[in-house]
């Protein structure tokens, strides 16, 4: 007969681990400004039109100054471009598709899509991620000549997370990476942050919430995006 103490441990330990993780999320998310607005540089007369769209990583959440986000850094390097940014905290692929549906009368030379991290975090089924990502790309191809898409690096490495969530989110990050790699074609380039980050010390790249990026982290992501332009 099983020792009751072992049975109790089997049921209580997961509850304790989940409770600790939820507490870390609660206290860490209080350390970041979710009121930051996405960087835009609207110039109706500009020759080049660029779209940034996605989740908090495209907003620049974790920063104090939105000009240090990927879209802000792009504007610094290409001040002659019109930069339109349709990004929201917490956005998933399905939500981005809804936004893109409202932009189908526009034309862009380039679209940079930073999306998918919340689908990883929120346990969106992989089959749905694949369908939603394909839908997002189909909608974007109607309005943009060139598409750059990225989701995240290895979310399991985020200092906010504890074991076994580190393992779970690493696995999910890699599965989504496979989906995005397979979606590339002559118009779609995937920014493989996981591969670019391999071997790097990323400990100084996170903001105070230990999940989003800081100034150094966004600068690193932008350097990866720029390689694909």
mmCIF file of C-alpha atoms in Angstrom:
data_model
loop_
_atom_site.group_PDB
_atom_site.id
_atom_site.type_symbol
_atom_site.label_atom_id
_atom_site.label_comp_id
_atom_site.label_asym_id
_atom_site.label_seq_id
_atom_site.Cartn_x
_atom_site.Cartn_y
_atom_site.Cartn_z
ATOM 1 C CA UNK A 1 0.000 0.000 0.000
ATOM 2 C CA UNK A 2 1.313 3.462 -0.922
ATOM 3 C CA UNK A 3 2.516 5.684 1.871
ATOM 4 C CA UNK A 4 -0.019 8.487 2.279
ATOM 5 C CA UNK A 5 2.812 10.992 2.622
ATOM 6 C CA UNK A 6 3.978 10.211 -0.930
ATOM 7 C CA UNK A 7 0.445 10.510 -2.276
ATOM 8 C CA UNK A 8 0.101 13.858 -0.527
ATOM 9 C CA UNK A 9 3.431 15.002 -1.936
ATOM 10 C CA UNK A 10 2.383 14.119 -5.488
ATOM 11 C CA UNK A 11 -0.668 16.344 -5.191
ATOM 12 C CA UNK A 12 0.737 19.141 -3.045
ATOM 13 C CA UNK A 13 4.088 19.698 -4.794
ATOM 14 C CA UNK A 14 2.588 20.794 -8.162
ATOM 15 C CA UNK A 15 0.279 23.194 -6.327
ATOM 16 C CA UNK A 16 3.248 24.708 -4.482
ATOM 17 C CA UNK A 17 5.283 25.074 -7.705
ATOM 18 C CA UNK A 18 2.368 26.677 -9.562
ATOM 19 C CA UNK A 19 1.751 28.996 -6.616
ATOM 20 C CA UNK A 20 5.378 30.135 -6.563
ATOM 21 C CA UNK A 21 5.328 30.760 -10.320
ATOM 22 C CA UNK A 22 2.099 32.756 -10.133
ATOM 23 C CA UNK A 23 3.530 34.832 -7.283
ATOM 24 C CA UNK A 24 6.667 35.575 -9.340
ATOM 25 C CA UNK A 25 4.533 36.618 -12.299
ATOM 26 C CA UNK A 26 2.426 38.892 -10.084
ATOM 27 C CA UNK A 27 5.357 40.686 -8.476
ATOM 28 C CA UNK A 28 7.460 40.869 -11.652
ATOM 29 C CA UNK A 29 4.698 42.323 -13.832
ATOM 30 C CA UNK A 30 4.314 45.195 -11.361
ATOM 31 C CA UNK A 31 7.814 46.323 -12.363
ATOM 32 C CA UNK A 32 7.058 47.275 -15.969
ATOM 33 C CA UNK A 33 5.197 50.120 -17.664
ATOM 34 C CA UNK A 34 2.325 48.693 -19.682
ATOM 35 C CA UNK A 35 1.219 52.182 -20.684
ATOM 36 C CA UNK A 36 4.033 52.672 -23.200
ATOM 37 C CA UNK A 37 2.715 53.511 -26.681
ATOM 38 C CA UNK A 38 4.093 51.937 -29.879
ATOM 39 C CA UNK A 39 6.624 54.066 -31.740
ATOM 40 C CA UNK A 40 5.350 55.558 -35.012
ATOM 41 C CA UNK A 41 6.697 58.056 -37.519
ATOM 42 C CA UNK A 42 3.813 59.030 -39.776
ATOM 43 C CA UNK A 43 4.812 60.861 -42.963
ATOM 44 C CA UNK A 44 2.115 60.681 -45.671
ATOM 45 C CA UNK A 45 4.562 61.954 -48.272
ATOM 46 C CA UNK A 46 7.252 59.382 -47.543
ATOM 47 C CA UNK A 47 8.478 57.241 -50.404
ATOM 48 C CA UNK A 48 8.776 54.099 -48.273
ATOM 49 C CA UNK A 49 5.966 52.716 -46.134
ATOM 50 C CA UNK A 50 6.782 50.293 -43.328
ATOM 51 C CA UNK A 51 4.417 48.402 -41.038
ATOM 52 C CA UNK A 52 5.332 47.175 -37.569
ATOM 53 C CA UNK A 53 2.705 45.029 -35.878
ATOM 54 C CA UNK A 54 2.525 42.518 -33.078
ATOM 55 C CA UNK A 55 2.567 42.017 -29.341
ATOM 56 C CA UNK A 56 4.354 43.771 -26.465
ATOM 57 C CA UNK A 57 7.744 43.140 -28.089
ATOM 58 C CA UNK A 58 6.645 45.362 -30.987
ATOM 59 C CA UNK A 59 5.247 47.958 -28.566
ATOM 60 C CA UNK A 60 8.547 48.115 -26.687
ATOM 61 C CA UNK A 61 7.155 47.057 -23.323
ATOM 62 C CA UNK A 62 9.939 46.972 -20.755
ATOM 63 C CA UNK A 63 11.358 50.300 -21.952
ATOM 64 C CA UNK A 64 10.913 53.822 -20.646
ATOM 65 C CA UNK A 65 11.493 55.422 -24.072
ATOM 66 C CA UNK A 66 9.627 53.926 -27.051
ATOM 67 C CA UNK A 67 12.270 55.257 -29.456
ATOM 68 C CA UNK A 68 14.463 52.411 -28.159
ATOM 69 C CA UNK A 69 12.032 49.783 -29.447
ATOM 70 C CA UNK A 70 12.625 47.932 -32.710
ATOM 71 C CA UNK A 71 10.370 50.326 -34.643
ATOM 72 C CA UNK A 72 12.028 53.321 -32.992
ATOM 73 C CA UNK A 73 15.501 52.059 -33.856
ATOM 74 C CA UNK A 74 14.345 51.439 -37.417
ATOM 75 C CA UNK A 75 13.166 55.060 -37.667
ATOM 76 C CA UNK A 76 16.534 56.241 -36.400
ATOM 77 C CA UNK A 77 18.284 54.347 -39.198
ATOM 78 C CA UNK A 78 15.681 55.127 -41.868
ATOM 79 C CA UNK A 79 14.235 58.558 -41.009
ATOM 80 C CA UNK A 80 12.842 58.953 -44.540
ATOM 81 C CA UNK A 81 10.416 56.040 -44.048
ATOM 82 C CA UNK A 82 6.803 56.253 -42.922
ATOM 83 C CA UNK A 83 6.519 53.860 -39.950
ATOM 84 C CA UNK A 84 3.061 52.725 -38.919
ATOM 85 C CA UNK A 85 2.810 50.592 -35.774
ATOM 86 C CA UNK A 86 -0.218 48.457 -34.906
ATOM 87 C CA UNK A 87 0.927 46.609 -31.793
ATOM 88 C CA UNK A 88 -0.738 45.756 -28.493
ATOM 89 C CA UNK A 89 0.288 44.160 -25.230
ATOM 90 C CA UNK A 90 -0.944 40.582 -24.912
ATOM 91 C CA UNK A 91 -1.716 40.202 -28.626
ATOM 92 C CA UNK A 92 -1.765 36.705 -30.081
ATOM 93 C CA UNK A 93 -1.666 35.597 -33.710
ATOM 94 C CA UNK A 94 -5.451 35.523 -33.984
ATOM 95 C CA UNK A 95 -5.686 39.085 -32.677
ATOM 96 C CA UNK A 96 -3.079 40.258 -35.167
ATOM 97 C CA UNK A 97 -5.115 38.729 -37.977
ATOM 98 C CA UNK A 98 -8.084 40.819 -36.811
ATOM 99 C CA UNK A 99 -5.933 43.974 -36.958
ATOM 100 C CA UNK A 100 -4.565 43.098 -40.399
ATOM 101 C CA UNK A 101 -8.108 42.670 -41.687
ATOM 102 C CA UNK A 102 -8.633 46.386 -41.014
ATOM 103 C CA UNK A 103 -5.513 47.338 -43.025
ATOM 104 C CA UNK A 104 -6.288 45.572 -46.288
ATOM 105 C CA UNK A 105 -6.718 48.846 -48.193
ATOM 106 C CA UNK A 106 -3.119 49.927 -47.428
ATOM 107 C CA UNK A 107 0.212 49.254 -49.156
ATOM 108 C CA UNK A 108 3.593 48.788 -47.478
ATOM 109 C CA UNK A 109 7.064 48.166 -48.812
ATOM 110 C CA UNK A 110 7.956 46.179 -45.700
ATOM 111 C CA UNK A 111 6.067 44.589 -42.809
ATOM 112 C CA UNK A 112 7.821 43.561 -39.600
ATOM 113 C CA UNK A 113 5.657 41.207 -37.531
ATOM 114 C CA UNK A 114 6.681 40.492 -33.942
ATOM 115 C CA UNK A 115 4.069 37.978 -32.862
ATOM 116 C CA UNK A 116 3.684 34.542 -31.312
ATOM 117 C CA UNK A 117 5.203 34.883 -27.838
ATOM 118 C CA UNK A 118 1.787 35.073 -26.173
ATOM 119 C CA UNK A 119 0.617 32.004 -28.064
ATOM 120 C CA UNK A 120 3.611 30.192 -26.563
ATOM 121 C CA UNK A 121 2.924 31.545 -23.074
ATOM 122 C CA UNK A 122 -0.844 31.024 -23.178
ATOM 123 C CA UNK A 123 -0.654 27.416 -24.426
ATOM 124 C CA UNK A 124 -2.401 28.000 -27.745
ATOM 125 C CA UNK A 125 -2.519 24.543 -29.418
ATOM 126 C CA UNK A 126 0.250 24.059 -31.984
ATOM 127 C CA UNK A 127 -2.209 23.241 -34.777
ATOM 128 C CA UNK A 128 -3.998 26.532 -34.149
ATOM 129 C CA UNK A 129 -0.701 28.430 -34.063
ATOM 130 C CA UNK A 130 0.164 26.980 -37.458
ATOM 131 C CA UNK A 131 -3.221 27.935 -38.921
ATOM 132 C CA UNK A 132 -3.231 31.409 -37.371
ATOM 133 C CA UNK A 133 0.334 32.122 -38.490
ATOM 134 C CA UNK A 134 -0.503 31.090 -42.054
ATOM 135 C CA UNK A 135 -3.571 33.359 -41.964
ATOM 136 C CA UNK A 136 -1.484 36.287 -40.671
ATOM 137 C CA UNK A 137 1.022 35.850 -43.491
ATOM 138 C CA UNK A 138 -1.707 35.556 -46.134
ATOM 139 C CA UNK A 139 -3.275 38.819 -44.954
ATOM 140 C CA UNK A 140 0.093 40.575 -44.801
ATOM 141 C CA UNK A 141 1.023 39.464 -48.319
ATOM 142 C CA UNK A 142 -1.980 41.414 -49.619
ATOM 143 C CA UNK A 143 -0.563 44.670 -48.264
ATOM 144 C CA UNK A 144 3.244 44.289 -48.061
ATOM 145 C CA UNK A 145 5.911 43.473 -50.638
ATOM 146 C CA UNK A 146 8.337 42.009 -48.097
ATOM 147 C CA UNK A 147 7.634 40.422 -44.699
ATOM 148 C CA UNK A 148 9.935 39.867 -41.742
ATOM 149 C CA UNK A 149 8.447 37.748 -38.958
ATOM 150 C CA UNK A 150 9.693 36.758 -35.506
ATOM 151 C CA UNK A 151 8.134 35.482 -32.298
ATOM 152 C CA UNK A 152 10.714 35.296 -29.492
ATOM 153 C CA UNK A 153 13.870 33.588 -28.456
ATOM 154 C CA UNK A 154 13.736 30.741 -25.969
ATOM 155 C CA UNK A 155 11.024 31.885 -23.573
ATOM 156 C CA UNK A 156 12.112 29.143 -21.205
ATOM 157 C CA UNK A 157 15.263 31.180 -20.519
ATOM 158 C CA UNK A 158 13.309 34.143 -19.112
ATOM 159 C CA UNK A 159 14.451 34.776 -15.498
ATOM 160 C CA UNK A 160 10.810 35.133 -14.438
ATOM 161 C CA UNK A 161 10.231 31.401 -14.914
ATOM 162 C CA UNK A 162 11.047 28.523 -12.584
ATOM 163 C CA UNK A 163 11.365 24.795 -13.220
ATOM 164 C CA UNK A 164 9.510 22.947 -14.759
ATOM 165 C CA UNK A 165 8.004 25.908 -16.672
ATOM 166 C CA UNK A 166 11.461 26.620 -18.073
ATOM 167 C CA UNK A 167 11.435 23.220 -19.789
ATOM 168 C CA UNK A 168 7.830 23.493 -20.940
ATOM 169 C CA UNK A 169 8.308 26.930 -22.511
ATOM 170 C CA UNK A 170 11.598 25.967 -24.136
ATOM 171 C CA UNK A 171 9.827 23.040 -25.792
ATOM 172 C CA UNK A 172 6.960 25.252 -26.948
ATOM 173 C CA UNK A 173 9.380 27.922 -28.239
ATOM 174 C CA UNK A 174 11.197 25.335 -30.340
ATOM 175 C CA UNK A 175 7.966 23.869 -31.753
ATOM 176 C CA UNK A 176 6.765 27.343 -32.802
ATOM 177 C CA UNK A 177 10.215 28.009 -34.253
ATOM 178 C CA UNK A 178 9.743 24.971 -36.525
ATOM 179 C CA UNK A 179 6.399 26.353 -37.751
ATOM 180 C CA UNK A 180 7.882 29.761 -38.532
ATOM 181 C CA UNK A 181 10.943 28.337 -40.291
ATOM 182 C CA UNK A 182 8.688 26.265 -42.557
ATOM 183 C CA UNK A 183 6.631 29.353 -43.483
ATOM 184 C CA UNK A 184 9.515 31.151 -45.221
ATOM 185 C CA UNK A 185 9.396 31.850 -48.955
ATOM 186 C CA UNK A 186 10.677 34.436 -51.416
ATOM 187 C CA UNK A 187 8.725 37.178 -49.616
ATOM 188 C CA UNK A 188 8.807 35.992 -46.003
ATOM 189 C CA UNK A 189 11.970 35.966 -43.866
ATOM 190 C CA UNK A 190 12.025 34.476 -40.374
ATOM 191 C CA UNK A 191 14.278 36.083 -37.753
ATOM 192 C CA UNK A 192 15.615 33.081 -35.857
ATOM 193 C CA UNK A 193 16.329 34.691 -32.509
ATOM 194 C CA UNK A 194 16.903 31.288 -30.913
ATOM 195 C CA UNK A 195 19.801 30.555 -33.286
ATOM 196 C CA UNK A 196 21.212 34.098 -33.119
ATOM 197 C CA UNK A 197 21.162 34.038 -29.302
ATOM 198 C CA UNK A 198 22.874 30.664 -28.995
ATOM 199 C CA UNK A 199 25.978 30.944 -26.850
ATOM 200 C CA UNK A 200 25.250 34.513 -25.747
ATOM 201 C CA UNK A 201 24.942 35.716 -22.174
ATOM 202 C CA UNK A 202 21.452 37.234 -22.206
ATOM 203 C CA UNK A 203 21.209 37.985 -18.495
ATOM 204 C CA UNK A 204 21.599 41.746 -19.047
ATOM 205 C CA UNK A 205 18.944 41.910 -21.772
ATOM 206 C CA UNK A 206 15.811 41.693 -19.614
ATOM 207 C CA UNK A 207 13.769 44.496 -18.063
ATOM 208 C CA UNK A 208 12.746 44.659 -14.401
ATOM 209 C CA UNK A 209 9.847 42.253 -14.946
ATOM 210 C CA UNK A 210 12.388 39.576 -15.992
ATOM 211 C CA UNK A 211 10.336 38.655 -19.055
ATOM 212 C CA UNK A 212 10.331 41.610 -21.448
ATOM 213 C CA UNK A 213 13.439 43.140 -22.947
ATOM 214 C CA UNK A 214 15.334 46.243 -21.843
ATOM 215 C CA UNK A 215 17.253 48.728 -23.981
ATOM 216 C CA UNK A 216 20.087 46.259 -24.610
ATOM 217 C CA UNK A 217 17.676 43.438 -25.423
ATOM 218 C CA UNK A 218 15.695 45.441 -27.972
ATOM 219 C CA UNK A 219 18.902 46.694 -29.588
ATOM 220 C CA UNK A 220 20.005 43.081 -29.995
ATOM 221 C CA UNK A 221 16.675 42.049 -31.553
ATOM 222 C CA UNK A 222 16.818 45.019 -33.901
ATOM 223 C CA UNK A 223 20.295 44.000 -35.045
ATOM 224 C CA UNK A 224 18.826 40.603 -35.987
ATOM 225 C CA UNK A 225 15.895 42.200 -37.825
ATOM 226 C CA UNK A 226 18.233 44.515 -39.719
ATOM 227 C CA UNK A 227 20.162 41.516 -41.080
ATOM 228 C CA UNK A 228 16.982 40.437 -42.884
ATOM 229 C CA UNK A 229 16.183 43.795 -44.488
#
